[in-house]
Amino acid sequence: MKTAILLAIGCVTISVTIAGFSAGARLLLGLRIGRIRAAVTGSVGLFATVLFSRTVHSGDRGALITVEIGAVLLLTMGFLAVSEVVLPSGSWPSMLRLPRALRRRIARARRYSQLSAIAYRHGLGRLLRAKGRAPATGPAGHHELARSLRRALEEGGATFVKLGQVLSTRHDLLTPGFTEELSNLQHQAAPALWEDVAEQLRQEFHRPLESVFARFDPVPLAAGSIAQVHRARLHSGQEVVVKVRRPGCRPIVERDLDILCSAARRLEERTAWGRAAGVDALARGFADSVLEELDFRVEARNMTAVTARHRDGKVLIPQVFPALSSEKVLVTEWLDGRPLSASGPAFEGSEADGPEADPTAVARTVLDAVLRQIMIGGTFHADPHPGNILLLRDGRLALLDFGSVGRIDGQLQARLRDLLVALRRADAAALCDALLALANQPEEIDQKDLERALGLFLARHFSSGTSFDRTAFTDLFRLVTAHRLTIPNSVAAAFRALATLEGTLTRIAPDFDLMTEAKQFAWAQVTESASPSKLAGRAADELLDLLLIGRRLPRRVDRITSAIEQGRLSVNVRLLGNRHDRGFLQTLVHEVILTALGATTGVMAVILLSTARGPRITSSVSLFEVIGYNLLVVSAILMVRVLFTIFHARRR
């Protein structure tokens, strides 16, 4: 019984000691840590206590007990500070998730080695090792490098094929040789087993497939890397299209996206061409868009939003069946037609009579629909390639696949209209103003130099007798980059959509001039907004605002004049009104004070320890030594806190 009591007391003492040292180190460093790290930190303090108790002479322990506690606390703080800098809290999974995390890390490492082998096998190792920009090997070398990149992406699998398809539209980042080669990426994946697809459909509908559809074609119309599409008929007789996510594809896609983002971060850190291209932001944006495509509820909301803002009888958007759609299944109406990728045969097979079957008229209709989505609706189809545009039997058009959309607000829409109007007038000064209003500017910019560059751009691409092509988008983006302007992501998405649309429309109508049509559209919008009815409406709104201001103005003027008359007029200026500025100044003052206190305490400790005289507490320890050792420990604790704050802030 006595032994059990002593054992219990010992366990309680050990637990209290561990908790005390852990809490003290955590509070002195200003950290919030988990239970495992707290237990390890307290155990270090316990071990240090045992170590110090053996090194200090038993006769002096009473006099040096505070020094011993302070030294143990200092050692505990040092361990916690180093462990937090080397392995920050939250960077390692909890012990309960450790086995699963290890399996994921092993699978990720295996996949990473496979992708690295693919890259080196296709001769892309020089890009990964390049210290500067991508090696300039001449036109022939660039063509071979582009072909190697395409083959590597094809072998890498679905996620990397989709990345290549996105890069094929980035004329602002890649040279024409790369974009043309990557545009050849076509990924028609093998269909998933029908049994797996049927089981996934039963799980999503929570009932047998026969109770939902009167007929369901098990042979897919098309199979991609993320989903495959089937044709079916509802019991009401409605023909529908069922888009099903491939079973088990999400973990594979997420793993590849994780590897892709990690590789992009390393490329941006280690290579100049990676930093210049902004590959980290590019990879993160691509990953976000692919993750959105994995959730068909996002696509259903996109289609509903575009339909609500776009009501044009010439361009249809398939109706969504929300009751039958979910994260893994999207059911839309069946539209009978052929994609524009069929080009000539699509028009020959049309039963329409009239201008709708004419390629130029079709191109103009598609462009008008997309421009209205961008300039008026604010939500637009971000990937209008030929396979996503359907020519129906009655001559009308339909837009498909809204997994990728862009959104743009009213202010940016007005800036885009100003830019197109400036292009129509070939006015370099107006184009410079519109571009500066549209983009995020650096602190210093040579506006005259930018205006001259825009004048050369207009002369090169918009002079009489010059036809517009997608190189104009490329030159404009490069001009913007050269002057350190940053285009908002939504506007960049609109430009990329127009560049993709230009390739689509020139495929069906080679003589179609997209920029001329776009400038005319913008001019029509401007002239419409300048009509008497529109001007009268805006004038009435402005007059109402002025009346409201005018009603408040006399009272404010009276208060100001009264304050001047009575000598009470004052101007209040809030210094450091921004909370980030206040936080920075507070942290700086805090560190300076701690540094000063630590240095002063250390100097006082050295002075006291160097003093030979003083009252004796024990035969070997004087009072000045006890105070000096304690001050030395306090000084070290303060310095550890300052150093940890500096290095921890850098890590964040």
XYZ file of C-alpha atoms in Angstrom:
652
model
C 0.000 0.000 0.000
C 2.767 2.373 0.956
C 4.648 1.540 -2.233
C 1.541 2.213 -4.321
C 1.059 5.596 -2.664
C 4.684 6.537 -3.236
C 4.404 5.392 -6.857
C 1.266 7.474 -7.360
C 2.921 10.519 -5.790
C 5.934 10.006 -8.036
C 3.753 9.763 -11.162
C 1.860 12.913 -10.193
C 5.134 14.754 -9.521
C 6.567 13.701 -12.896
C 3.351 14.703 -14.704
C 3.255 18.090 -12.985
C 6.942 18.679 -13.758
C 6.459 17.816 -17.447
C 3.350 19.994 -17.703
C 5.005 22.876 -15.860
C 8.142 23.028 -17.981
C 6.126 22.585 -21.191
C 3.720 25.376 -20.240
C 6.560 27.660 -19.153
C 8.501 27.207 -22.404
C 5.350 27.660 -24.462
C 4.320 30.856 -22.673
C 7.802 32.377 -22.795
C 7.994 31.761 -26.559
C 4.378 32.792 -27.184
C 3.472 29.536 -28.960
C 0.445 27.289 -29.233
C 1.547 23.672 -29.614
C -0.074 20.263 -29.758
C -0.181 17.645 -27.023
C 2.550 15.447 -28.484
C 4.999 18.321 -28.852
C 4.078 19.539 -25.353
C 4.748 16.085 -23.862
C 8.101 15.775 -25.633
C 9.113 19.302 -24.569
C 8.176 18.638 -20.927
C 10.087 15.340 -21.003
C 13.198 17.225 -22.140
C 12.722 19.536 -19.152
C 12.374 16.528 -16.828
C 15.539 14.955 -18.209
C 17.408 18.264 -17.793
C 16.197 18.487 -14.174
C 17.648 15.060 -13.386
C 20.882 15.988 -15.157
C 21.291 19.269 -13.229
C 20.453 17.626 -9.895
C 23.403 15.295 -10.378
C 25.888 17.985 -11.419
C 25.119 20.520 -8.673
C 26.714 19.923 -5.278
C 24.121 18.858 -2.721
C 25.256 21.527 -0.246
C 24.684 24.299 -2.756
C 21.332 23.084 -4.149
C 19.237 25.215 -1.832
C 21.057 28.392 -2.825
C 21.068 27.599 -6.533
C 17.570 26.126 -6.854
C 16.281 29.138 -8.804
C 19.307 28.985 -11.095
C 18.678 25.292 -11.667
C 15.000 25.872 -12.511
C 15.888 28.747 -14.836
C 18.584 26.714 -16.603
C 16.200 23.796 -17.128
C 13.561 26.188 -18.432
C 16.134 27.745 -20.775
C 17.093 24.338 -22.146
C 13.427 23.444 -22.596
C 12.804 26.726 -24.434
C 15.786 26.076 -26.693
C 14.521 22.619 -27.613
C 11.015 23.918 -28.328
C 12.340 26.837 -30.398
C 14.587 24.604 -32.527
C 11.865 21.991 -33.035
C 9.374 24.688 -34.079
C 11.803 26.229 -36.589
C 12.838 22.851 -38.053
C 9.380 21.248 -37.987
C 6.638 23.884 -37.543
C 3.381 22.971 -35.838
C 0.860 21.607 -38.298
C 3.483 20.489 -40.816
C 3.312 16.877 -39.672
C 0.125 14.842 -39.332
C -1.102 13.628 -36.000
C -0.040 10.196 -34.826
C -3.512 8.799 -35.514
C -3.180 9.705 -39.203
C 0.494 8.807 -39.467
C 0.115 5.335 -41.098
C -2.246 6.680 -43.756
C 0.007 9.696 -44.339
C 3.033 7.426 -44.727
C 1.220 5.343 -47.334
C 0.295 8.507 -49.223
C 3.876 9.764 -49.060
C 5.212 6.450 -50.355
C 2.682 6.459 -53.213
C 3.540 10.067 -53.974
C 7.274 9.307 -53.993
C 6.739 6.338 -56.306
C 4.636 8.441 -58.703
C 7.156 11.276 -58.529
C 9.959 8.912 -59.522
C 7.845 7.671 -62.449
C 7.227 11.223 -63.673
C 10.901 12.130 -63.252
C 11.886 9.087 -65.304
C 9.396 10.121 -68.012
C 10.803 13.668 -68.085
C 14.413 12.521 -68.355
C 13.559 9.837 -70.909
C 12.113 12.501 -73.204
C 15.082 14.821 -72.770
C 13.458 17.360 -70.425
C 16.129 17.063 -67.717
C 17.916 20.187 -68.975
C 14.798 22.242 -68.193
C 14.687 20.881 -64.657
C 18.397 21.552 -64.081
C 18.571 24.936 -65.850
C 20.026 27.664 -63.661
C 18.986 30.396 -66.044
C 16.272 30.599 -68.644
C 15.257 27.689 -70.819
C 18.168 26.844 -73.117
C 18.057 28.529 -76.494
C 18.758 25.806 -79.033
C 17.486 27.475 -82.195
C 14.230 26.833 -84.107
C 14.998 23.169 -84.745
C 15.928 22.577 -81.109
C 12.798 24.354 -79.862
C 10.635 22.265 -82.174
C 12.210 19.062 -80.863
C 11.863 20.278 -77.270
C 8.166 21.059 -77.829
C 7.622 17.603 -79.296
C 9.407 15.993 -76.336
C 7.225 17.984 -73.926
C 4.060 16.828 -75.704
C 5.130 13.186 -75.605
C 6.085 13.418 -71.926
C 2.721 14.941 -71.031
C 0.891 12.225 -72.978
C 2.815 9.511 -71.147
C 2.284 11.267 -67.807
C -1.448 10.602 -67.904
C -4.758 12.415 -67.770
C -3.843 15.287 -65.463
C -0.762 16.222 -67.445
C -2.569 15.928 -70.774
C -5.107 18.412 -69.457
C -2.241 20.668 -68.333
C -0.802 20.555 -71.842
C -4.178 21.443 -73.324
C -4.347 24.481 -71.033
C -0.781 25.486 -71.907
C -1.612 25.285 -75.612
C -3.820 28.367 -75.118
C -1.198 30.342 -73.149
C 0.305 32.308 -76.034
C 1.458 34.869 -73.479
C 3.805 32.307 -71.891
C 4.930 29.976 -74.675
C 6.259 30.501 -78.162
C 4.080 29.580 -81.175
C 6.077 26.373 -81.708
C 5.160 25.085 -78.243
C 1.493 26.107 -78.421
C 1.048 24.516 -81.843
C 2.639 21.260 -80.699
C 0.648 21.127 -77.466
C -2.583 21.817 -79.349
C -2.151 18.315 -80.846
C -2.790 16.753 -77.444
C -5.968 14.732 -77.740
C -6.862 12.444 -74.861
C -9.616 9.987 -75.651
C -9.289 7.682 -72.654
C -10.437 4.104 -72.600
C -13.963 3.831 -71.128
C -14.341 2.643 -67.562
C -15.937 -0.759 -66.961
C -19.707 -0.519 -67.300
C -20.212 -2.482 -64.064
C -18.237 0.148 -62.101
C -20.100 3.023 -63.783
C -23.480 1.415 -63.140
C -22.621 0.823 -59.482
C -21.577 4.463 -59.060
C -24.837 5.622 -60.661
C -26.867 3.398 -58.324
C -25.034 4.840 -55.323
C -25.633 8.420 -56.473
C -29.344 7.912 -57.255
C -29.942 5.620 -54.224
C -32.149 3.405 -56.379
C -31.890 1.028 -59.330
C -30.893 2.533 -62.652
C -34.062 1.237 -64.317
C -36.245 3.335 -62.022
C -34.511 6.537 -63.164
C -34.042 5.966 -66.900
C -36.257 4.219 -69.408
C -33.174 3.543 -71.522
C -29.460 3.941 -70.822
C -26.793 3.303 -73.418
C -23.855 1.551 -71.700
C -21.515 2.479 -74.570
C -20.266 6.034 -73.876
C -20.458 8.760 -76.497
C -17.043 9.964 -75.340
C -14.613 9.072 -72.555
C -12.174 11.535 -71.060
C -9.676 11.535 -68.249
C -12.165 12.712 -65.631
C -15.582 11.723 -66.951
C -17.407 9.860 -69.669
C -20.687 10.757 -71.341
C -23.654 8.447 -72.012
C -26.933 8.965 -73.800
C -30.152 8.020 -72.002
C -33.915 8.554 -72.005
C -36.057 9.459 -69.008
C -39.410 7.800 -68.341
C -41.042 11.023 -69.527
C -39.531 10.450 -72.964
C -36.957 13.259 -72.596
C -33.627 12.461 -74.244
C -30.751 13.363 -71.925
C -26.970 13.243 -71.652
C -25.500 11.693 -68.493
C -21.978 12.787 -67.560
C -20.428 10.394 -65.037
C -17.162 10.911 -63.177
C -14.787 8.032 -63.673
C -14.843 5.777 -60.580
C -11.754 6.245 -58.411
C -10.298 9.099 -60.456
C -10.311 11.750 -57.719
C -7.442 10.337 -55.558
C -5.280 9.876 -58.672
C -5.943 13.408 -59.911
C -5.343 14.921 -56.456
C -2.039 13.028 -56.131
C -0.843 14.218 -59.549
C -1.914 17.798 -58.811
C -0.016 17.680 -55.507
C 3.120 16.523 -57.337
C 2.618 19.124 -60.056
C 2.303 22.000 -57.570
C 5.344 20.783 -55.621
C 7.421 20.570 -58.815
C 6.237 24.036 -59.872
C 7.339 25.536 -56.541
C 10.792 23.998 -56.952
C 11.111 25.211 -60.526
C 10.203 28.748 -59.494
C 12.728 28.638 -56.639
C 15.586 27.120 -58.645
C 15.243 28.425 -62.217
C 15.057 31.939 -63.630
C 12.700 30.921 -66.435
C 10.343 29.385 -63.846
C 10.261 32.648 -61.880
C 9.749 34.682 -65.061
C 6.833 32.501 -66.161
C 5.280 32.363 -62.676
C 4.935 28.571 -62.839
C 3.862 28.287 -59.191
C 0.808 30.530 -59.659
C 0.087 28.835 -62.983
C 0.136 25.382 -61.377
C -2.051 26.462 -58.444
C -4.593 28.053 -60.790
C -4.642 24.929 -62.935
C -5.080 22.719 -59.854
C -8.017 24.816 -58.635
C -9.742 24.601 -62.024
C -9.252 20.822 -62.263
C -10.588 20.304 -58.734
C -13.654 22.326 -59.712
C -14.129 20.086 -62.747
C -14.183 17.064 -60.435
C -17.335 18.430 -58.773
C -20.188 18.462 -61.297
C -22.297 20.590 -58.959
C -19.974 23.485 -59.834
C -20.578 22.911 -63.542
C -24.351 22.795 -62.954
C -24.210 26.155 -61.122
C -22.084 27.610 -63.918
C -24.621 26.580 -66.548
C -27.476 28.022 -64.500
C -25.626 31.333 -64.015
C -24.769 31.702 -67.707
C -28.309 30.758 -68.752
C -29.786 33.371 -66.389
C -27.617 36.126 -67.922
C -27.688 34.955 -71.519
C -31.048 34.656 -73.223
C -30.314 34.447 -76.929
C -32.451 32.190 -79.105
C -29.564 31.645 -81.522
C -27.192 30.149 -78.925
C -28.551 27.546 -76.544
C -27.222 26.212 -73.256
C -28.410 22.720 -72.287
C -30.978 22.502 -69.524
C -29.724 20.943 -66.290
C -31.798 18.425 -64.311
C -30.852 19.370 -60.707
C -32.832 16.538 -59.118
C -30.717 13.978 -60.997
C -27.353 15.759 -60.710
C -24.774 15.459 -57.939
C -21.038 15.726 -57.342
C -20.329 12.705 -59.564
C -23.240 12.827 -62.034
C -24.538 15.613 -64.282
C -27.730 15.131 -66.312
C -28.527 17.628 -69.078
C -30.863 17.680 -72.051
C -29.804 16.077 -75.323
C -29.173 18.514 -78.173
C -29.111 17.022 -81.652
C -26.204 18.409 -83.630
C -22.542 18.113 -84.514
C -19.560 19.921 -82.992
C -17.753 22.626 -84.939
C -14.678 20.399 -84.830
C -16.361 18.577 -87.714
C -16.059 21.881 -89.651
C -17.196 21.378 -93.244
C -19.256 18.225 -92.654
C -21.080 19.974 -89.845
C -22.371 22.634 -92.221
C -23.109 20.167 -94.985
C -25.155 18.064 -92.602
C -27.229 21.022 -91.393
C -30.819 21.070 -92.495
C -31.079 24.827 -92.040
C -31.676 27.187 -94.908
C -30.462 30.723 -94.642
C -27.572 32.668 -93.142
C -27.278 30.433 -90.023
C -25.610 27.712 -92.137
C -23.047 30.137 -93.531
C -19.659 29.727 -91.768
C -19.111 33.488 -91.412
C -22.585 33.964 -89.931
C -22.018 31.076 -87.520
C -18.673 32.561 -86.457
C -20.267 35.968 -85.902
C -23.061 34.424 -83.805
C -20.631 32.510 -81.601
C -18.434 35.575 -81.084
C -21.450 37.738 -80.234
C -22.609 35.189 -77.651
C -19.206 34.948 -75.937
C -18.684 38.739 -75.996
C -22.112 39.263 -74.438
C -21.190 36.791 -71.705
C -17.940 38.679 -71.047
C -19.069 42.289 -71.508
C -22.648 42.125 -70.221
C -23.341 38.918 -68.297
C -20.088 38.750 -66.354
C -19.947 34.917 -66.423
C -18.466 33.424 -69.576
C -17.387 30.126 -71.114
C -13.611 30.011 -70.575
C -12.816 27.190 -73.032
C -14.760 27.708 -76.299
C -12.792 25.220 -78.407
C -14.506 23.571 -81.440
C -15.558 20.457 -79.517
C -17.545 22.578 -77.029
C -19.633 24.372 -79.677
C -22.478 22.430 -81.269
C -24.205 23.239 -84.573
C -27.775 21.997 -84.212
C -29.970 20.558 -86.942
C -32.094 23.695 -87.043
C -29.055 25.920 -87.628
C -28.816 27.244 -84.088
C -25.732 26.876 -81.900
C -25.179 25.444 -78.431
C -22.359 25.788 -75.906
C -21.306 22.661 -74.016
C -19.035 21.772 -71.054
C -19.176 24.577 -68.506
C -16.665 22.957 -66.161
C -14.386 25.959 -66.768
C -15.896 29.449 -66.636
C -14.598 32.947 -65.983
C -16.175 35.737 -63.980
C -15.667 39.451 -64.436
C -17.250 42.374 -62.575
C -18.944 45.461 -63.987
C -15.970 47.783 -63.455
C -13.605 45.536 -65.405
C -16.242 45.136 -68.113
C -16.247 48.918 -68.600
C -12.441 48.946 -68.762
C -12.475 46.209 -71.396
C -14.954 48.212 -73.487
C -12.666 51.247 -73.229
C -9.731 49.110 -74.371
C -11.614 47.772 -77.401
C -12.826 51.264 -78.333
C -9.228 52.527 -78.138
C -8.183 49.670 -80.434
C -10.954 50.579 -82.862
C -9.756 54.184 -82.978
C -6.067 53.093 -83.061
C -5.457 55.662 -80.314
C -2.255 54.796 -78.445
C -2.865 57.356 -75.674
C -6.414 56.086 -75.026
C -5.179 52.495 -75.167
C -2.475 53.329 -72.595
C -5.055 54.907 -70.261
C -7.405 51.934 -70.644
C -4.613 49.441 -69.997
C -3.372 51.298 -66.906
C -6.929 51.430 -65.563
C -7.337 47.714 -66.252
C -4.031 46.405 -64.875
C -2.316 46.587 -61.510
C 0.545 49.069 -61.841
C 4.002 48.965 -60.225
C 5.069 51.873 -58.029
C 7.079 53.433 -60.859
C 6.163 53.184 -64.525
C 7.359 55.050 -67.600
C 4.000 55.969 -69.110
C 5.571 57.621 -72.159
C 7.574 54.504 -72.944
C 4.443 52.371 -72.549
C 2.508 54.676 -74.869
C 5.232 54.457 -77.528
C 5.275 50.651 -77.264
C 1.494 50.559 -77.654
C 1.773 52.813 -80.709
C 4.162 50.311 -82.314
C 1.808 47.492 -81.329
C -1.112 49.236 -83.049
C 0.962 49.926 -86.149
C 2.035 46.295 -86.337
C -1.336 44.614 -85.810
C -4.044 47.165 -86.609
C -2.767 49.157 -89.559
C -4.760 49.124 -92.783
C -4.407 45.906 -94.720
C -3.269 43.933 -91.654
C -5.455 41.023 -90.563
C -5.734 40.142 -86.908
C -4.411 36.834 -85.598
C -3.656 35.345 -82.196
C -0.097 36.699 -82.227
C -1.637 40.043 -81.293
C -2.742 38.561 -77.951
C 0.758 37.173 -77.453
C 2.419 40.519 -78.224
C 0.002 42.387 -75.966
C 0.664 40.064 -73.022
C 4.412 40.297 -73.524
C 4.225 44.070 -73.730
C 2.285 44.125 -70.465
C 4.847 41.828 -68.815
C 7.785 43.912 -70.060
C 6.323 47.011 -68.344
C 5.654 45.067 -65.104
C 1.904 45.427 -65.318
C -0.229 42.671 -63.801
C -3.469 41.754 -65.539
C -6.212 40.526 -63.156
C -6.839 36.791 -63.452
C -10.419 37.298 -64.617
C -9.306 39.581 -67.457
C -6.497 37.197 -68.418
C -9.091 34.403 -68.567
C -11.228 36.538 -70.895
C -8.248 37.168 -73.192
C -7.419 33.450 -73.225
C -11.030 32.601 -74.049
C -10.949 35.054 -76.975
C -7.619 33.615 -78.154
C -9.094 30.100 -78.055
C -12.218 31.346 -79.825
C -10.089 32.978 -82.536
C -8.564 29.587 -83.360
C -12.018 27.996 -83.347
C -13.616 30.565 -85.643
C -10.767 30.786 -88.140
C -11.001 27.009 -88.443
C -14.553 27.215 -89.789
C -14.227 30.655 -91.451
C -10.574 31.360 -92.376
C -11.297 34.958 -93.415
C -13.137 35.862 -90.222
C -11.533 38.836 -88.407
C -12.297 38.451 -84.701
C -10.815 41.768 -83.608
C -12.760 43.784 -86.165
C -15.988 42.160 -85.004
C -15.057 42.647 -81.331
C -14.286 46.336 -81.877
C -17.618 46.808 -83.618
C -19.381 45.060 -80.724
C -17.692 47.332 -78.180
C -18.490 50.429 -80.249
C -22.135 49.347 -80.474
C -22.226 48.968 -76.692
C -20.727 52.430 -76.226
C -23.118 54.093 -78.670
C -26.055 52.279 -77.090
C -25.021 53.538 -73.665
C -24.840 57.049 -75.142
C -28.440 56.957 -76.449
C -30.799 59.687 -75.154
C -32.779 57.261 -73.001
C -29.638 55.820 -71.369
C -28.133 59.266 -70.832
C -31.390 60.529 -69.335
C -31.484 57.604 -66.919
C -27.884 58.140 -65.789
C -28.463 61.875 -65.477
C -31.481 61.236 -63.256
C -29.410 58.923 -61.020
C -26.594 61.488 -60.750
C -29.098 64.276 -60.005
C -30.638 62.203 -57.210
C -27.185 61.652 -55.679
C -26.468 65.403 -55.891
C -29.779 66.226 -54.215
C -28.983 63.875 -51.322
C -25.540 65.459 -50.927
C -27.052 68.949 -51.206
C -29.479 68.243 -48.385
C -26.612 67.369 -46.022
C -24.234 70.105 -47.192
C -25.764 73.173 -45.360
C -25.658 71.413 -41.975
C -22.026 70.422 -42.453
C -21.020 73.932 -43.563
C -22.822 75.387 -40.520
C -20.967 73.047 -38.147
C -17.597 73.930 -39.717
C -18.209 77.712 -39.541
C -19.403 77.432 -35.923
C -16.257 75.504 -34.980
C -14.075 78.171 -36.648
C -15.948 80.984 -34.871
C -15.561 79.322 -31.464
C -11.958 78.293 -32.057
C -12.734 74.571 -31.855
C -11.810 73.561 -35.408
C -9.300 70.751 -35.392
C -7.963 68.204 -37.855
C -7.564 64.625 -36.664
C -4.924 62.516 -38.392
C -4.695 58.863 -37.403
C -1.120 57.726 -37.487
C -0.689 54.019 -38.137
C -4.369 53.571 -38.866
C -3.690 50.253 -40.601
C -3.688 47.321 -38.171
C -0.799 45.651 -40.044
C 1.323 48.779 -39.560
C 0.411 48.882 -35.885
C 1.253 45.218 -35.501
C 4.624 45.666 -37.216
C 5.537 48.649 -34.998
C 4.370 46.855 -31.859
C 6.461 43.784 -32.717
C 9.486 45.943 -33.509
C 9.254 47.882 -30.223
C 8.708 44.643 -28.337
C 11.841 43.076 -29.824
C 13.923 46.196 -29.173
C 12.828 46.324 -25.529
C 13.494 42.614 -25.007
C 16.929 42.953 -26.625
C 17.783 45.934 -24.435
C 16.581 44.165 -21.291
C 18.477 40.992 -22.201
C 21.706 42.879 -22.898
C 21.400 44.981 -19.722
C 20.635 41.938 -17.587
C 23.588 40.078 -19.109
C 25.976 42.956 -18.375
C 24.708 43.160 -14.771
C 25.180 39.387 -14.416
C 28.789 39.579 -15.628
C 29.547 42.443 -13.228
C 28.083 40.579 -10.259
C 29.852 37.331 -11.143
C 33.179 39.128 -11.450
C 32.809 40.623 -7.949
C 34.813 38.530 -5.518
C 33.397 40.023 -2.348
C 29.924 39.792 -0.928
C 27.928 37.996 1.758
C 28.266 34.208 1.694
C 25.228 31.974 1.513
C 27.213 28.759 1.637
C 30.885 28.054 1.962
C 31.342 28.058 -1.803
C 28.539 30.364 -3.075
C 28.092 34.088 -2.402
C 24.909 36.169 -2.706
C 26.321 38.122 -5.685
C 27.002 34.849 -7.507
C 23.445 33.634 -6.943
C 21.997 36.912 -8.226
C 24.478 36.947 -11.134
C 23.660 33.409 -12.224
C 19.932 34.152 -12.057
C 20.351 37.344 -14.095
C 22.449 35.420 -16.620
C 19.654 32.861 -17.032
C 17.080 35.663 -17.439
C 19.281 37.322 -20.068
C 19.621 34.048 -21.989
C 15.848 33.445 -21.858
C 15.163 36.925 -23.256
C 17.714 36.455 -26.051
C 16.250 33.058 -26.997
C 12.811 34.691 -27.216
C 14.136 37.481 -29.489
C 16.035 35.073 -31.762
C 13.054 32.737 -32.008
C 10.740 35.614 -32.911
C 13.089 36.702 -35.708
C 13.603 33.256 -37.261
C 9.995 32.147 -36.784
C 8.728 35.299 -38.508
C 11.014 34.574 -41.484
C 9.688 31.030 -41.751
C 6.123 32.337 -41.916
